[in-house]
Amino acid sequence: MTTTVPEQGDAAQAPDPREGYIEGLEALAQLLREHPEVPLPSAGKDPNNSITLYLFDEPLAHARTLIPHMTGTSIEVDTAGSYYGVNVHGTLAGLSVRLYMKAEDVCERRVTGRATSPDDRVLQEVVEWQLPAELLDAVAQADEPACRLCGCTENEGCPGGCVWVPDPEGKGELCSSHFISAETLVEQQIVRCVEWNDGDPVRILRVQLVAGPDGETSVRYQDVAAQHPAFDVLVDRHHLVLPAGGSRG
Ligand SMILES: [Zn+2]
Ligand SMILES: [Zn+2]
């Protein structure tokens, strides 16, 4: 057996750190999907725990790429820190994200006033950071409510039509395309429903169509870790629940 020593500068042998990072995210996502009882990481969970992308090189080009995929966007100039920054906040694929740009890279710096001493020395400049129109436009367009899983909007719904449905995870807008009706639930399936277990995942233990004119379905569910007693509820058979993992596909 011979040992191959990688040649120096052999790009094929060197692991690509970017690819490694993406694979890490995918592996983590897979692990979380396989273990719904494990708590989610806090990064990206809500606006106080945003995933931040620092756009230092070509900030406007990257902002133009990312913002159209975001919903519920807002923009602010942050003058609180030692560096003036521009933050675009929003939701991207259901995760809270923040795009950070240096104000000096993207804004026009305007001196709108000067504080002077009695002998006319400038003590302090009043500076206004003018946001570029293309950034404001992109943010305004992404402001329209859109489904956080498929991006459909009020005007451009899913093929076949869809309606807004309360998000069990409270992360934003969600359309009915990703939900299934209570009557199609199967035993051991893990789902989310706003009214059940505070929107946290539950395991379906039993589903039974109730005879009668109202066409109701009796559902027994329990929290995934089985730490609390099971619940029995009677719901309309078309009552919508979100299968764990998001899409019904
Ligand atoms: Zn959708
Ligand atoms: Zn839709």
Short mmCIF file of N, CA and C in Angstrom, two decimals, residues 1 3-4 14 27 68 78 90 133 135 137 146 156 170 188 193 200 202 219 238 243:
data_model
loop_
_atom_site.label_atom_id
_atom_site.label_comp_id
_atom_site.label_asym_id
_atom_site.label_seq_id
_atom_site.Cartn_x
_atom_site.Cartn_y
_atom_site.Cartn_z
N MET A 1 0.84 -1.19 0.00
CA MET A 1 0.00 0.00 0.00
C MET A 1 0.88 1.25 0.00
N THR A 3 1.09 5.51 0.34
CA THR A 3 0.39 6.66 0.91
C THR A 3 0.52 7.85 -0.04
N THR A 4 -0.60 8.43 -0.34
CA THR A 4 -0.57 9.60 -1.22
C THR A 4 -0.42 10.86 -0.38
N ALA A 14 -7.76 20.51 -0.56
CA ALA A 14 -8.07 21.41 0.53
C ALA A 14 -9.59 21.51 0.72
N ALA A 27 -26.43 19.14 8.01
CA ALA A 27 -26.36 18.02 8.96
C ALA A 27 -27.16 18.36 10.22
N PRO A 68 -34.94 40.13 -1.95
CA PRO A 68 -36.15 39.61 -2.57
C PRO A 68 -36.61 38.27 -1.98
N ASP A 78 -28.03 52.40 11.98
CA ASP A 78 -27.68 52.23 13.39
C ASP A 78 -26.50 53.15 13.72
N GLY A 90 -35.44 41.11 8.67
CA GLY A 90 -36.54 40.44 8.00
C GLY A 90 -36.50 38.95 8.26
N ALA A 133 -31.61 54.81 -2.87
CA ALA A 133 -32.97 54.50 -3.32
C ALA A 133 -33.14 53.02 -3.64
N LEU A 135 -31.83 50.45 -2.33
CA LEU A 135 -31.99 49.64 -1.12
C LEU A 135 -33.39 49.84 -0.53
N ASP A 137 -36.07 50.73 -2.16
CA ASP A 137 -37.05 50.08 -3.04
C ASP A 137 -37.10 48.58 -2.80
N ALA A 146 -45.78 37.53 2.73
CA ALA A 146 -45.60 36.36 1.88
C ALA A 146 -45.49 35.13 2.77
N GLU A 156 -50.35 36.54 -5.58
CA GLU A 156 -49.85 35.38 -6.29
C GLU A 156 -49.86 34.17 -5.37
N GLY A 170 -45.53 30.69 15.04
CA GLY A 170 -45.58 32.14 15.19
C GLY A 170 -44.43 32.86 14.54
N GLN A 188 -48.69 8.04 15.04
CA GLN A 188 -47.24 8.28 15.19
C GLN A 188 -46.75 9.48 14.39
N CYS A 193 -49.84 22.31 15.68
CA CYS A 193 -51.11 22.99 15.53
C CYS A 193 -51.12 24.08 16.60
N ASP A 200 -46.14 23.61 20.02
CA ASP A 200 -44.97 22.74 19.94
C ASP A 200 -45.38 21.38 19.34
N VAL A 202 -46.45 17.71 18.46
CA VAL A 202 -47.16 16.64 19.19
C VAL A 202 -47.14 15.37 18.34
N VAL A 219 -59.23 13.35 17.76
CA VAL A 219 -57.78 13.20 17.68
C VAL A 219 -57.21 13.08 19.08
N HIS A 238 -61.78 18.93 8.54
CA HIS A 238 -60.92 19.73 7.66
C HIS A 238 -59.96 20.62 8.45
N PRO A 243 -47.60 19.24 9.32
CA PRO A 243 -46.71 18.12 9.62
C PRO A 243 -45.32 18.64 10.00
#
